[in-house]
PDB file of C-alpha atoms and ligand atoms in Angstrom:
ATOM      1  CA  UNK A  27     -27.700 -50.464 -34.927  1.00  0.00           C
ATOM      2  CA  UNK A  28     -24.702 -48.146 -34.595  1.00  0.00           C
ATOM      3  CA  UNK A  29     -26.322 -45.652 -36.986  1.00  0.00           C
ATOM      4  CA  UNK A  30     -29.403 -45.599 -34.774  1.00  0.00           C
ATOM      5  CA  UNK A  31     -27.202 -44.965 -31.736  1.00  0.00           C
ATOM      6  CA  UNK A  32     -25.680 -42.010 -33.572  1.00  0.00           C
ATOM      7  CA  UNK A  33     -29.018 -40.450 -34.606  1.00  0.00           C
ATOM      8  CA  UNK A  34     -28.619 -37.526 -32.200  1.00  0.00           C
ATOM      9  CA  UNK A  35     -25.020 -36.965 -33.302  1.00  0.00           C
ATOM     10  CA  UNK A  36     -26.139 -36.838 -36.944  1.00  0.00           C
ATOM     11  CA  UNK A  37     -29.140 -34.620 -36.247  1.00  0.00           C
ATOM     12  CA  UNK A  38     -26.928 -31.943 -34.686  1.00  0.00           C
ATOM     13  CA  UNK A  39     -24.456 -31.673 -37.580  1.00  0.00           C
ATOM     14  CA  UNK A  40     -24.330 -30.649 -41.219  1.00  0.00           C
ATOM     15  CA  UNK A  41     -21.608 -32.814 -42.759  1.00  0.00           C
ATOM     16  CA  UNK A  42     -21.413 -30.504 -45.767  1.00  0.00           C
ATOM     17  CA  UNK A  43     -20.031 -27.880 -43.393  1.00  0.00           C
ATOM     18  CA  UNK A  44     -18.138 -29.729 -40.655  1.00  0.00           C
ATOM     19  CA  UNK A  45     -15.173 -32.037 -41.181  1.00  0.00           C
ATOM     20  CA  UNK A  46     -16.159 -34.165 -38.169  1.00  0.00           C
ATOM     21  CA  UNK A  47     -16.492 -37.900 -38.968  1.00  0.00           C
ATOM     22  CA  UNK A  48     -19.888 -39.303 -39.900  1.00  0.00           C
ATOM     23  CA  UNK A  49     -19.087 -42.694 -38.395  1.00  0.00           C
ATOM     24  CA  UNK A  50     -18.503 -45.797 -40.431  1.00  0.00           C
ATOM     25  CA  UNK A  51     -20.113 -48.387 -38.232  1.00  0.00           C
ATOM     26  CA  UNK A  52     -16.981 -50.046 -36.896  1.00  0.00           C
ATOM     27  CA  UNK A  53     -15.251 -50.602 -33.605  1.00  0.00           C
ATOM     28  CA  UNK A  54     -11.522 -50.189 -33.075  1.00  0.00           C
ATOM     29  CA  UNK A  55     -11.035 -52.596 -30.218  1.00  0.00           C
ATOM     30  CA  UNK A  56     -13.459 -51.650 -27.521  1.00  0.00           C
ATOM     31  CA  UNK A  57     -11.410 -49.829 -24.919  1.00  0.00           C
ATOM     32  CA  UNK A  58     -10.301 -46.512 -26.347  1.00  0.00           C
ATOM     33  CA  UNK A  59     -10.583 -43.267 -24.437  1.00  0.00           C
ATOM     34  CA  UNK A  60      -9.920 -39.735 -25.567  1.00  0.00           C
ATOM     35  CA  UNK A  61     -10.028 -36.329 -23.916  1.00  0.00           C
ATOM     36  CA  UNK A  62     -10.418 -33.502 -26.416  1.00  0.00           C
ATOM     37  CA  UNK A  63      -9.811 -29.852 -25.633  1.00  0.00           C
ATOM     38  CA  UNK A  64     -12.737 -28.071 -27.261  1.00  0.00           C
ATOM     39  CA  UNK A  65     -12.360 -24.343 -27.567  1.00  0.00           C
ATOM     40  CA  UNK A  66     -15.976 -23.596 -28.451  1.00  0.00           C
ATOM     41  CA  UNK A  67     -18.229 -20.796 -27.131  1.00  0.00           C
ATOM     42  CA  UNK A  68     -17.038 -22.015 -23.723  1.00  0.00           C
ATOM     43  CA  UNK A  69     -13.722 -23.806 -23.382  1.00  0.00           C
ATOM     44  CA  UNK A  70     -14.248 -27.333 -22.088  1.00  0.00           C
ATOM     45  CA  UNK A  71     -12.828 -30.806 -22.323  1.00  0.00           C
ATOM     46  CA  UNK A  72     -14.741 -33.730 -23.817  1.00  0.00           C
ATOM     47  CA  UNK A  73     -14.195 -37.115 -22.230  1.00  0.00           C
ATOM     48  CA  UNK A  74     -15.120 -40.045 -24.471  1.00  0.00           C
ATOM     49  CA  UNK A  75     -15.052 -43.743 -23.607  1.00  0.00           C
ATOM     50  CA  UNK A  76     -15.606 -46.459 -26.178  1.00  0.00           C
ATOM     51  CA  UNK A  77     -18.534 -48.655 -25.151  1.00  0.00           C
ATOM     52  CA  UNK A  78     -20.241 -51.111 -27.497  1.00  0.00           C
ATOM     53  CA  UNK A  79     -19.145 -49.487 -30.732  1.00  0.00           C
ATOM     54  CA  UNK A  80     -19.685 -45.821 -29.898  1.00  0.00           C
ATOM     55  CA  UNK A  81     -17.921 -43.183 -27.826  1.00  0.00           C
ATOM     56  CA  UNK A  82     -19.908 -42.365 -24.714  1.00  0.00           C
ATOM     57  CA  UNK A  83     -19.300 -38.656 -24.200  1.00  0.00           C
ATOM     58  CA  UNK A  84     -19.266 -35.992 -21.517  1.00  0.00           C
ATOM     59  CA  UNK A  85     -18.386 -32.312 -21.643  1.00  0.00           C
ATOM     60  CA  UNK A  86     -16.261 -31.488 -18.605  1.00  0.00           C
ATOM     61  CA  UNK A  87     -16.066 -27.679 -18.213  1.00  0.00           C
ATOM     62  CA  UNK A  88     -13.181 -27.755 -15.707  1.00  0.00           C
ATOM     63  CA  UNK A  89     -11.475 -30.784 -17.239  1.00  0.00           C
ATOM     64  CA  UNK A  90     -10.875 -34.270 -15.889  1.00  0.00           C
ATOM     65  CA  UNK A  91      -9.414 -33.809 -12.372  1.00  0.00           C
ATOM     66  CA  UNK A  92      -5.729 -34.533 -11.928  1.00  0.00           C
ATOM     67  CA  UNK A  93      -5.740 -34.643  -8.111  1.00  0.00           C
ATOM     68  CA  UNK A  94      -7.814 -36.567  -5.578  1.00  0.00           C
ATOM     69  CA  UNK A  95      -9.516 -33.558  -3.984  1.00  0.00           C
ATOM     70  CA  UNK A  96     -11.520 -32.280  -6.946  1.00  0.00           C
ATOM     71  CA  UNK A  97     -14.978 -33.326  -8.066  1.00  0.00           C
ATOM     72  CA  UNK A  98     -15.842 -31.894 -11.444  1.00  0.00           C
ATOM     73  CA  UNK A  99     -19.141 -31.647 -13.248  1.00  0.00           C
ATOM     74  CA  UNK A 100     -19.415 -33.787 -16.396  1.00  0.00           C
ATOM     75  CA  UNK A 101     -22.396 -33.222 -18.668  1.00  0.00           C
ATOM     76  CA  UNK A 102     -23.391 -36.259 -20.693  1.00  0.00           C
ATOM     77  CA  UNK A 103     -23.656 -35.488 -24.396  1.00  0.00           C
ATOM     78  CA  UNK A 104     -24.671 -37.502 -27.419  1.00  0.00           C
ATOM     79  CA  UNK A 105     -22.805 -40.686 -28.404  1.00  0.00           C
ATOM     80  CA  UNK A 106     -20.042 -39.972 -30.903  1.00  0.00           C
ATOM     81  CA  UNK A 107     -18.700 -42.302 -33.607  1.00  0.00           C
ATOM     82  CA  UNK A 108     -15.563 -44.283 -32.817  1.00  0.00           C
ATOM     83  CA  UNK A 109     -13.616 -42.316 -35.441  1.00  0.00           C
ATOM     84  CA  UNK A 110     -14.101 -39.176 -33.366  1.00  0.00           C
ATOM     85  CA  UNK A 111     -11.321 -40.416 -31.065  1.00  0.00           C
ATOM     86  CA  UNK A 112      -8.857 -39.357 -33.784  1.00  0.00           C
ATOM     87  CA  UNK A 113     -10.586 -36.101 -34.701  1.00  0.00           C
ATOM     88  CA  UNK A 114      -8.804 -32.778 -34.466  1.00  0.00           C
ATOM     89  CA  UNK A 115      -9.743 -29.683 -36.396  1.00  0.00           C
ATOM     90  CA  UNK A 116     -11.869 -26.595 -36.612  1.00  0.00           C
ATOM     91  CA  UNK A 117     -15.635 -26.798 -36.627  1.00  0.00           C
ATOM     92  CA  UNK A 118     -16.914 -23.760 -38.547  1.00  0.00           C
ATOM     93  CA  UNK A 119     -18.317 -20.855 -36.573  1.00  0.00           C
ATOM     94  CA  UNK A 120     -22.109 -21.056 -36.327  1.00  0.00           C
ATOM     95  CA  UNK A 121     -22.131 -24.862 -36.579  1.00  0.00           C
ATOM     96  CA  UNK A 122     -22.823 -27.094 -33.576  1.00  0.00           C
ATOM     97  CA  UNK A 123     -19.716 -27.029 -31.382  1.00  0.00           C
ATOM     98  CA  UNK A 124     -18.076 -24.380 -33.560  1.00  0.00           C
ATOM     99  CA  UNK A 125     -14.443 -23.874 -32.532  1.00  0.00           C
ATOM    100  CA  UNK A 126     -11.248 -25.894 -32.372  1.00  0.00           C
ATOM    101  CA  UNK A 127     -10.888 -29.486 -31.200  1.00  0.00           C
ATOM    102  CA  UNK A 128      -7.520 -30.854 -30.097  1.00  0.00           C
ATOM    103  CA  UNK A 129      -6.681 -34.251 -28.678  1.00  0.00           C
ATOM    104  CA  UNK A 130      -5.577 -33.542 -25.115  1.00  0.00           C
ATOM    105  CA  UNK A 131      -4.912 -37.155 -24.199  1.00  0.00           C
ATOM    106  CA  UNK A 132      -5.859 -40.582 -25.477  1.00  0.00           C
ATOM    107  CA  UNK A 133      -5.139 -44.236 -24.863  1.00  0.00           C
ATOM    108  CA  UNK A 134      -6.863 -47.261 -23.461  1.00  0.00           C
ATOM    109  CA  UNK A 135      -9.117 -47.461 -20.454  1.00  0.00           C
ATOM    110  CA  UNK A 136      -9.993 -50.356 -18.222  1.00  0.00           C
ATOM    111  CA  UNK A 137     -13.409 -50.892 -16.641  1.00  0.00           C
ATOM    112  CA  UNK A 138     -12.964 -51.447 -12.901  1.00  0.00           C
ATOM    113  CA  UNK A 139     -15.520 -53.643 -11.210  1.00  0.00           C
ATOM    114  CA  UNK A 140     -16.055 -52.638  -7.581  1.00  0.00           C
ATOM    115  CA  UNK A 141     -16.603 -55.520  -5.148  1.00  0.00           C
ATOM    116  CA  UNK A 142     -19.548 -53.660  -3.595  1.00  0.00           C
ATOM    117  CA  UNK A 143     -21.127 -52.776  -6.962  1.00  0.00           C
ATOM    118  CA  UNK A 144     -20.450 -55.691  -9.242  1.00  0.00           C
ATOM    119  CA  UNK A 145     -21.761 -54.334 -12.542  1.00  0.00           C
ATOM    120  CA  UNK A 146     -20.394 -56.713 -15.105  1.00  0.00           C
ATOM    121  CA  UNK A 147     -20.224 -54.380 -18.072  1.00  0.00           C
ATOM    122  CA  UNK A 148     -19.680 -50.705 -18.780  1.00  0.00           C
ATOM    123  CA  UNK A 149     -23.156 -50.609 -20.294  1.00  0.00           C
ATOM    124  CA  UNK A 150     -24.677 -51.851 -17.022  1.00  0.00           C
ATOM    125  CA  UNK A 151     -22.586 -49.353 -15.066  1.00  0.00           C
ATOM    126  CA  UNK A 152     -23.741 -46.513 -17.339  1.00  0.00           C
ATOM    127  CA  UNK A 153     -27.342 -47.548 -16.844  1.00  0.00           C
ATOM    128  CA  UNK A 154     -26.829 -47.572 -13.068  1.00  0.00           C
ATOM    129  CA  UNK A 155     -25.205 -44.138 -13.183  1.00  0.00           C
ATOM    130  CA  UNK A 156     -22.075 -45.331 -11.420  1.00  0.00           C
ATOM    131  CA  UNK A 157     -18.839 -46.013 -13.295  1.00  0.00           C
ATOM    132  CA  UNK A 158     -15.293 -46.806 -12.342  1.00  0.00           C
ATOM    133  CA  UNK A 159     -12.426 -47.006 -14.806  1.00  0.00           C
ATOM    134  CA  UNK A 160      -8.700 -46.603 -15.089  1.00  0.00           C
ATOM    135  CA  UNK A 161      -7.266 -44.292 -17.731  1.00  0.00           C
ATOM    136  CA  UNK A 162      -3.995 -45.389 -19.280  1.00  0.00           C
ATOM    137  CA  UNK A 163      -3.054 -42.245 -21.165  1.00  0.00           C
ATOM    138  CA  UNK A 164      -0.016 -40.002 -21.276  1.00  0.00           C
ATOM    139  CA  UNK A 165      -1.345 -37.169 -19.133  1.00  0.00           C
ATOM    140  CA  UNK A 166      -3.976 -39.175 -17.309  1.00  0.00           C
ATOM    141  CA  UNK A 167      -2.954 -42.366 -15.554  1.00  0.00           C
ATOM    142  CA  UNK A 168      -5.290 -43.154 -12.736  1.00  0.00           C
ATOM    143  CA  UNK A 169      -8.588 -44.527 -11.593  1.00  0.00           C
ATOM    144  CA  UNK A 170     -11.747 -42.464 -11.836  1.00  0.00           C
ATOM    145  CA  UNK A 171     -15.289 -42.726 -10.579  1.00  0.00           C
ATOM    146  CA  UNK A 172     -18.273 -41.114 -12.232  1.00  0.00           C
ATOM    147  CA  UNK A 173     -21.650 -40.807 -10.537  1.00  0.00           C
ATOM    148  CA  UNK A 174     -24.835 -39.550 -12.170  1.00  0.00           C
ATOM    149  CA  UNK A 175     -27.018 -37.006 -10.358  1.00  0.00           C
ATOM    150  CA  UNK A 176     -30.182 -38.608  -9.079  1.00  0.00           C
ATOM    151  CA  UNK A 177     -32.624 -35.734  -9.642  1.00  0.00           C
ATOM    152  CA  UNK A 178     -34.884 -36.296 -12.625  1.00  0.00           C
ATOM    153  CA  UNK A 179     -34.140 -32.878 -14.183  1.00  0.00           C
ATOM    154  CA  UNK A 180     -30.357 -33.313 -13.875  1.00  0.00           C
ATOM    155  CA  UNK A 181     -30.163 -36.724 -15.459  1.00  0.00           C
ATOM    156  CA  UNK A 182     -27.406 -35.822 -17.896  1.00  0.00           C
ATOM    157  CA  UNK A 183     -25.196 -34.456 -15.125  1.00  0.00           C
ATOM    158  CA  UNK A 184     -22.451 -36.519 -13.538  1.00  0.00           C
ATOM    159  CA  UNK A 185     -19.560 -35.927 -11.178  1.00  0.00           C
ATOM    160  CA  UNK A 186     -16.105 -37.206 -12.046  1.00  0.00           C
ATOM    161  CA  UNK A 187     -13.379 -37.643  -9.454  1.00  0.00           C
ATOM    162  CA  UNK A 188     -10.164 -39.527  -8.955  1.00  0.00           C
ATOM    163  CA  UNK A 189     -10.118 -42.508  -6.599  1.00  0.00           C
ATOM    164  CA  UNK A 190      -7.601 -44.960  -5.229  1.00  0.00           C
ATOM    165  CA  UNK A 191      -7.869 -48.229  -7.100  1.00  0.00           C
ATOM    166  CA  UNK A 192      -8.496 -50.395  -4.059  1.00  0.00           C
ATOM    167  CA  UNK A 193     -11.417 -48.259  -2.777  1.00  0.00           C
TER     168      UNK A 193
HETATM  169 MN1  LIG B 268     -17.397 -30.397 -26.846  1.00  0.00          MN
END
């Protein structure tokens, strides 16, 4: 099941060349988040949230916003294995994502259920294209909303922005 979820992740990588984790099919508690600074062909930050045994992932070119007045583009990427939350290192040049990966922040997150959009699970919220969660990290402590673009050809594009918890 997990392996199937990671098919795209595996297809993109040659594990003889990259030291990234293959994924061992296990969960580490269900509510981990990580933001990795990925200095690849274009510097970006990868936001990953643990949902049902994998890390749901987005590349955020401008980074996860720190203030309330910024809405940043977040491009949904393939699910990553749970172990990726601990990954730091150099992906060889020429390989997928070639460059350095550093953990920028990590910790636990909490799914926030909005009264006006009562999606019971993160999976349901992902399917709806509307998420709300609180990050409990060192650099990032705050509530965030993510909304998926509605246009058919932009389906992997989301916006991420900071919100007040009670909104
Ligand atoms: Mn990346």
